[in-house]
Coordinates of N, CA and C in Angstrom, one line a residue:
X8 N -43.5 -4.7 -45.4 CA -43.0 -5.3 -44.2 C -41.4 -5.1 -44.2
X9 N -41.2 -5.2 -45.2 CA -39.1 -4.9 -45.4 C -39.0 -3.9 -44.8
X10 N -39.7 -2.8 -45.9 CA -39.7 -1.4 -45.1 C -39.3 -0.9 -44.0
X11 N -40.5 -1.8 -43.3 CA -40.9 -1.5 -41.9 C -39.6 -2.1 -40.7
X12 N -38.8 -3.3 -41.1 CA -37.6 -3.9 -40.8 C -36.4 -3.4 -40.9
X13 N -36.4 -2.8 -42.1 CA -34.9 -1.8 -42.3 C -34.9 -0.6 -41.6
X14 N -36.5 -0.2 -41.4 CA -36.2 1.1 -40.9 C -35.9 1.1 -39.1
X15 N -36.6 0.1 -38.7 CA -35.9 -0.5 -37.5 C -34.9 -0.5 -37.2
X16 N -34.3 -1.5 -38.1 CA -32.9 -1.6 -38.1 C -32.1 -0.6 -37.4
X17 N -32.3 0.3 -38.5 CA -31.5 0.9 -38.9 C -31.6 2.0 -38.0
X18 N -32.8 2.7 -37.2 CA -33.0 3.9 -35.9 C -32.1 2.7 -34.5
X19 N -32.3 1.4 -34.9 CA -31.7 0.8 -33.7 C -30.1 0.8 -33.5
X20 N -29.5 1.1 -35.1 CA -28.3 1.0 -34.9 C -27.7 2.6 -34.5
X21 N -28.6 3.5 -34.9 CA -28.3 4.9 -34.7 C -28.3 5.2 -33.4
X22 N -29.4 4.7 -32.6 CA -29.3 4.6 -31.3 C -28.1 3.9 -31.2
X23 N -27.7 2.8 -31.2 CA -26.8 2.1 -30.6 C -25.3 2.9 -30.5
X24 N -25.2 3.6 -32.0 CA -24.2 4.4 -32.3 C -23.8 5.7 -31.2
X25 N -25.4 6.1 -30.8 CA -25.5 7.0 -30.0 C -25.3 7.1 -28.8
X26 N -25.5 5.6 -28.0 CA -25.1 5.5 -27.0 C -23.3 5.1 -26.8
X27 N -22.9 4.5 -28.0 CA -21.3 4.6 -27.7 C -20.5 5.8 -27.8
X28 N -21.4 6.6 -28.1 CA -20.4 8.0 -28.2 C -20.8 9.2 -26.7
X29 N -21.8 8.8 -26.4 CA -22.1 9.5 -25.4 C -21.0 8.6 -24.0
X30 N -20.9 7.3 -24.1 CA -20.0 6.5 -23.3 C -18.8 7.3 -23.5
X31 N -18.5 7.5 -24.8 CA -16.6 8.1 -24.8 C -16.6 9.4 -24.3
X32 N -17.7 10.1 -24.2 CA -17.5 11.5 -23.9 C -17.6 11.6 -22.0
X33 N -18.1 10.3 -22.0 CA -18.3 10.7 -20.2 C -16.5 10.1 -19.3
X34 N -15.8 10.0 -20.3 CA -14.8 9.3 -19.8 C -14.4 10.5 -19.1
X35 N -13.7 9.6 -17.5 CA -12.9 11.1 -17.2 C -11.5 11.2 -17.6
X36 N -11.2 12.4 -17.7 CA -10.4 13.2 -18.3 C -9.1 12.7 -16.7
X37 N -7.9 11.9 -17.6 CA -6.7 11.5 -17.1 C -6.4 12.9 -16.0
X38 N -5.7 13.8 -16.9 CA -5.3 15.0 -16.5 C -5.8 16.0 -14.9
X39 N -7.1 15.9 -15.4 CA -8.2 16.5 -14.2 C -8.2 15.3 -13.2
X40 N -8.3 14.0 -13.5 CA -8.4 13.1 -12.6 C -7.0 13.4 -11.4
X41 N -6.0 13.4 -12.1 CA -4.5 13.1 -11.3 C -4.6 14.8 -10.6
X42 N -5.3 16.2 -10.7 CA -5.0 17.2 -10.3 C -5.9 17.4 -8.8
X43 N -7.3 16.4 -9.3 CA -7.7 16.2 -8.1 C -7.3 15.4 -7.0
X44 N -6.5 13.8 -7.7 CA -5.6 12.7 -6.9 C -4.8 14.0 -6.1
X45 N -4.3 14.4 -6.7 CA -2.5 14.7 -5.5 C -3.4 16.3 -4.8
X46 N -4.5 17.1 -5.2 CA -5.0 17.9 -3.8 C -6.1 17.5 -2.9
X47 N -6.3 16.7 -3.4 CA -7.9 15.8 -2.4 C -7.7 14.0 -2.0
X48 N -7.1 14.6 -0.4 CA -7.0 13.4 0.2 C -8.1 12.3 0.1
X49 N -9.0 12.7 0.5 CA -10.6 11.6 0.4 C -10.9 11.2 -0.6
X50 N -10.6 12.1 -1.9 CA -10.6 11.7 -3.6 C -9.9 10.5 -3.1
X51 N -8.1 11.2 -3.4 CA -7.5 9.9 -3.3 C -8.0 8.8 -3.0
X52 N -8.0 8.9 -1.5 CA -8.7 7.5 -0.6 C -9.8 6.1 -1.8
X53 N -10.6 7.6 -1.8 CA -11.4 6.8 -2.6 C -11.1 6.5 -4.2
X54 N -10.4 6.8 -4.8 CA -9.6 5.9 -6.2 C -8.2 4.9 -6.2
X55 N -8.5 4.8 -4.8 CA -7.8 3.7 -4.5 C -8.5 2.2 -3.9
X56 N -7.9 1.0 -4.9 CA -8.9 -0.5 -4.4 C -8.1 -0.7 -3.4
X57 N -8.5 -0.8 -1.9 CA -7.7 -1.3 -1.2 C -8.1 -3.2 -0.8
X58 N -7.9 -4.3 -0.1 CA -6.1 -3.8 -0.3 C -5.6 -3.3 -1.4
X59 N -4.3 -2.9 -1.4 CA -3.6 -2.6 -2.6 C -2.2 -3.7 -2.6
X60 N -1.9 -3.9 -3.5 CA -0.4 -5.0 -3.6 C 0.4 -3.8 -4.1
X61 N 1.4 -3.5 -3.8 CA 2.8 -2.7 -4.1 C 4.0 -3.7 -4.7
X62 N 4.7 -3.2 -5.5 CA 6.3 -3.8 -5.4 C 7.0 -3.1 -4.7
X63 N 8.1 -3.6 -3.9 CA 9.2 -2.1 -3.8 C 10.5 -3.1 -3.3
X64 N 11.5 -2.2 -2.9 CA 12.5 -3.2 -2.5 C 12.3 -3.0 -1.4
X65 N 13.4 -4.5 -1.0 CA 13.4 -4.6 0.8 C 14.5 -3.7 0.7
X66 N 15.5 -4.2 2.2 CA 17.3 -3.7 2.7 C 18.0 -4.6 2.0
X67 N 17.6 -5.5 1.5 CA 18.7 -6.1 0.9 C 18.6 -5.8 -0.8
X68 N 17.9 -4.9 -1.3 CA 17.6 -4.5 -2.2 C 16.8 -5.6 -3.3
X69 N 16.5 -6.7 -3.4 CA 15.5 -7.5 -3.2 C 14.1 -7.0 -3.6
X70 N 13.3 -7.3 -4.5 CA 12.1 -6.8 -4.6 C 11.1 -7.5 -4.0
X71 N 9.9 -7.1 -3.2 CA 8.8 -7.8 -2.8 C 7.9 -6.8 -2.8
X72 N 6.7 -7.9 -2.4 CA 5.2 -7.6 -2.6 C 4.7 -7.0 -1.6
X73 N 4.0 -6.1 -1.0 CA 3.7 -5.4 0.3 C 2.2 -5.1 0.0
X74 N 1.2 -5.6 1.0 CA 0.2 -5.4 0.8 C -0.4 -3.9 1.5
X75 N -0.8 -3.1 1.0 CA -1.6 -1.7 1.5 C -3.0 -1.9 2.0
X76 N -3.3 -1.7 3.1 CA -4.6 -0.7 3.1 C -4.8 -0.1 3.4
X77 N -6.0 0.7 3.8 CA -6.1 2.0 3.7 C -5.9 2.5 4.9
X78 N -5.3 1.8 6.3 CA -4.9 2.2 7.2 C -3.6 2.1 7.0
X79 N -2.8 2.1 6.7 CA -1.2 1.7 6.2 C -1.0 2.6 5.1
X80 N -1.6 3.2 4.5 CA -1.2 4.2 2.7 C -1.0 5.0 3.2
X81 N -0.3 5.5 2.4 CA 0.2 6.8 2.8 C -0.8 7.4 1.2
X82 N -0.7 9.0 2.2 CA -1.2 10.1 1.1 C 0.5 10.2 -0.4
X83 N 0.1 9.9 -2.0 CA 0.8 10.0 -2.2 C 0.7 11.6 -3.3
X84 N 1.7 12.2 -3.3 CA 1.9 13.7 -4.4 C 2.1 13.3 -5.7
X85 N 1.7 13.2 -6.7 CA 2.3 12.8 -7.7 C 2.4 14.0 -8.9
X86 N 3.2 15.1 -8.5 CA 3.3 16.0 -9.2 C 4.6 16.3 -9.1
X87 N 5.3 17.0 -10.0 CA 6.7 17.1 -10.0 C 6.9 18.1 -10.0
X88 N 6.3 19.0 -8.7 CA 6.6 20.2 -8.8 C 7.9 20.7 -7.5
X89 N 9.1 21.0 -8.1 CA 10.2 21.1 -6.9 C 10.5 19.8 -6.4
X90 N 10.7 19.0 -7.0 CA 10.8 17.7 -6.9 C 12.5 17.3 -7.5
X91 N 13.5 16.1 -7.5 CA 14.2 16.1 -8.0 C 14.4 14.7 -8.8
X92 N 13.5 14.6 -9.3 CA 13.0 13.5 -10.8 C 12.2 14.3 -11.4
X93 N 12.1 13.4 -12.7 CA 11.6 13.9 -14.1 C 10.4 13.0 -13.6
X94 N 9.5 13.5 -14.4 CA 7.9 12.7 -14.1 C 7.3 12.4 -15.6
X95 N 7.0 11.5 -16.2 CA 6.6 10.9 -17.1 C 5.2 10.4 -17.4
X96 N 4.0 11.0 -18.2 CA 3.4 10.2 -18.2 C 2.7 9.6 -19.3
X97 N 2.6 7.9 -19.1 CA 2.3 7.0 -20.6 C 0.0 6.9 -20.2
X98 N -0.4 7.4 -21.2 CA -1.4 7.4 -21.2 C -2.2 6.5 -22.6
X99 N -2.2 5.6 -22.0 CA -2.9 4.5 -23.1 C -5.0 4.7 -22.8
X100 N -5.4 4.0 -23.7 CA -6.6 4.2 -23.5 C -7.7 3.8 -22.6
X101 N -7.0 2.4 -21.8 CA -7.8 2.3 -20.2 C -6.4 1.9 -19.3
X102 N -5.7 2.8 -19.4 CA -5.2 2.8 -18.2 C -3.7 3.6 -18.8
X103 N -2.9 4.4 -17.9 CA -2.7 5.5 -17.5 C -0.6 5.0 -16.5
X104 N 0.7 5.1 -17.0 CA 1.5 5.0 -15.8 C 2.3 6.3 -15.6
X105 N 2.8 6.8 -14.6 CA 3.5 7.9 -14.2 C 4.8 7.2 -13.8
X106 N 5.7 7.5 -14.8 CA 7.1 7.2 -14.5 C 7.5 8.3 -14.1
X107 N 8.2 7.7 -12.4 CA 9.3 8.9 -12.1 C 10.9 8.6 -11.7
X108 N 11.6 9.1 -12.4 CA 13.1 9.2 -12.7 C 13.6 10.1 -12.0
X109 N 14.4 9.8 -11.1 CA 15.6 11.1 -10.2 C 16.6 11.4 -11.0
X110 N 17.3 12.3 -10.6 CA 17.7 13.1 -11.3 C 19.0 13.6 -10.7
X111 N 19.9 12.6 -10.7 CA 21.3 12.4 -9.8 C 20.4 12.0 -7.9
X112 N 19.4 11.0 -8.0 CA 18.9 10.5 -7.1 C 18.6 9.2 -7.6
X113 N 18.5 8.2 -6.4 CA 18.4 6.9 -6.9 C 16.7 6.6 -6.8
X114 N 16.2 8.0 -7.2 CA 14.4 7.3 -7.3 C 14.4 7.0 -8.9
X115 N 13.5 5.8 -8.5 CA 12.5 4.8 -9.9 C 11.6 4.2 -9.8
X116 N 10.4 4.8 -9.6 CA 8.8 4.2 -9.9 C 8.3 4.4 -10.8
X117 N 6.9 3.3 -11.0 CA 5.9 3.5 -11.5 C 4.6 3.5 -11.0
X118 N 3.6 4.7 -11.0 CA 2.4 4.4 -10.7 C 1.4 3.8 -11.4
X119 N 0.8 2.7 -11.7 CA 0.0 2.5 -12.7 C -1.4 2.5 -12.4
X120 N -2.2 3.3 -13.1 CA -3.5 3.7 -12.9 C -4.5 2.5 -13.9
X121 N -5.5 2.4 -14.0 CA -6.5 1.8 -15.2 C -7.9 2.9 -14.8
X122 N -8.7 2.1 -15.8 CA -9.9 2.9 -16.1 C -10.8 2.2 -15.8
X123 N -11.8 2.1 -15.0 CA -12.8 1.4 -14.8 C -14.1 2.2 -14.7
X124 N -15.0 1.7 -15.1 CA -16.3 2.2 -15.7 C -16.5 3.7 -15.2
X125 N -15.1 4.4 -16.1 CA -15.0 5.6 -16.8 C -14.2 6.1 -15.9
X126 N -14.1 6.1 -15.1 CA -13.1 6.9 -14.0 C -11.9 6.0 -13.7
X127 N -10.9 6.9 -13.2 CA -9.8 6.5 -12.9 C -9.6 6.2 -11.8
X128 N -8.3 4.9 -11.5 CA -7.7 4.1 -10.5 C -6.8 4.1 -10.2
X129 N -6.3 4.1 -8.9 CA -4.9 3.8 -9.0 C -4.7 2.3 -8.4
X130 N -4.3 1.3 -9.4 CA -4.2 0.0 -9.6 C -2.6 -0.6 -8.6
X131 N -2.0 0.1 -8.4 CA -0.6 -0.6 -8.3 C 0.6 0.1 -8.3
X132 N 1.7 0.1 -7.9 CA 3.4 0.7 -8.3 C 4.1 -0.2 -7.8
X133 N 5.0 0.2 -8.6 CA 6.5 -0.3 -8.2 C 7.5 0.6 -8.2
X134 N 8.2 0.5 -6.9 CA 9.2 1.8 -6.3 C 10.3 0.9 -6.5
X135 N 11.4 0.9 -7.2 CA 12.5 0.7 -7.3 C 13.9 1.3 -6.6
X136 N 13.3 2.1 -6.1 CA 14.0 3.2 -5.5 C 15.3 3.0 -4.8
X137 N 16.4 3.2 -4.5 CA 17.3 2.7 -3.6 C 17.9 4.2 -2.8

């Protein structure tokens, strides 16, 4: 009867093992996610929770909270190609920000992405920009 208990066990945990590795492999890939974001408008659309909350500044340079949706977003590029900021990106394990720095320009954002049941989001920014 032990036998018969350990050996349970023990296919249960191998399964179990099996299904958390097949989970890490279905994650999507940051990289491929953001190449599809900035050429597929309707992708976009759709990896974004709308509403969305933004920071940015007002005219009095003042920061506030602006709410998006998806009639008000704009399509955004997030590639730094011919661009005049440096583009940065911090990739932690659920979730993802793209710092961009001008470059004798007064741009400064962050886009911050997360991960949610495996695929990517774009959660939020803040444009500092002046």
């Amino acid at each position: 009867m032990k036998k018969i208990i350990t050996i349970l066990l023990i296919a249960c945990f191998c399964q179990l093992t099996a299904a958390q590795e097949k989970t890490k492999t279905n994650i999507e890939n940051f990289n491929s996610f953001l190449k599809k974001f900035n050429e597929d408008k309707n992708f976009q659309l759709s990896r974004v929770k709308f509403p969305i909350v933004i920071k940015t500044l007002d005219d009095n340079l003042e920061e506030i909270s602006v709410t998006k949706t998806q009639k008000n977003y704009r399509i955004l590029k997030l590639d730094d190609k011919g661009m005049e900021f440096k583009q940065k990106i911090i990739l932690k394990q659920k979730s993802a920000v793209i710092e961009q720095r001008g470059i004798d320009t007064g741009i400064y954002a962050d886009y911050i992405f997360e991960l949610k049941d495996n695929k990517w989001f774009l959660k939020t920014w803040v444009d500092q920009s002046t």
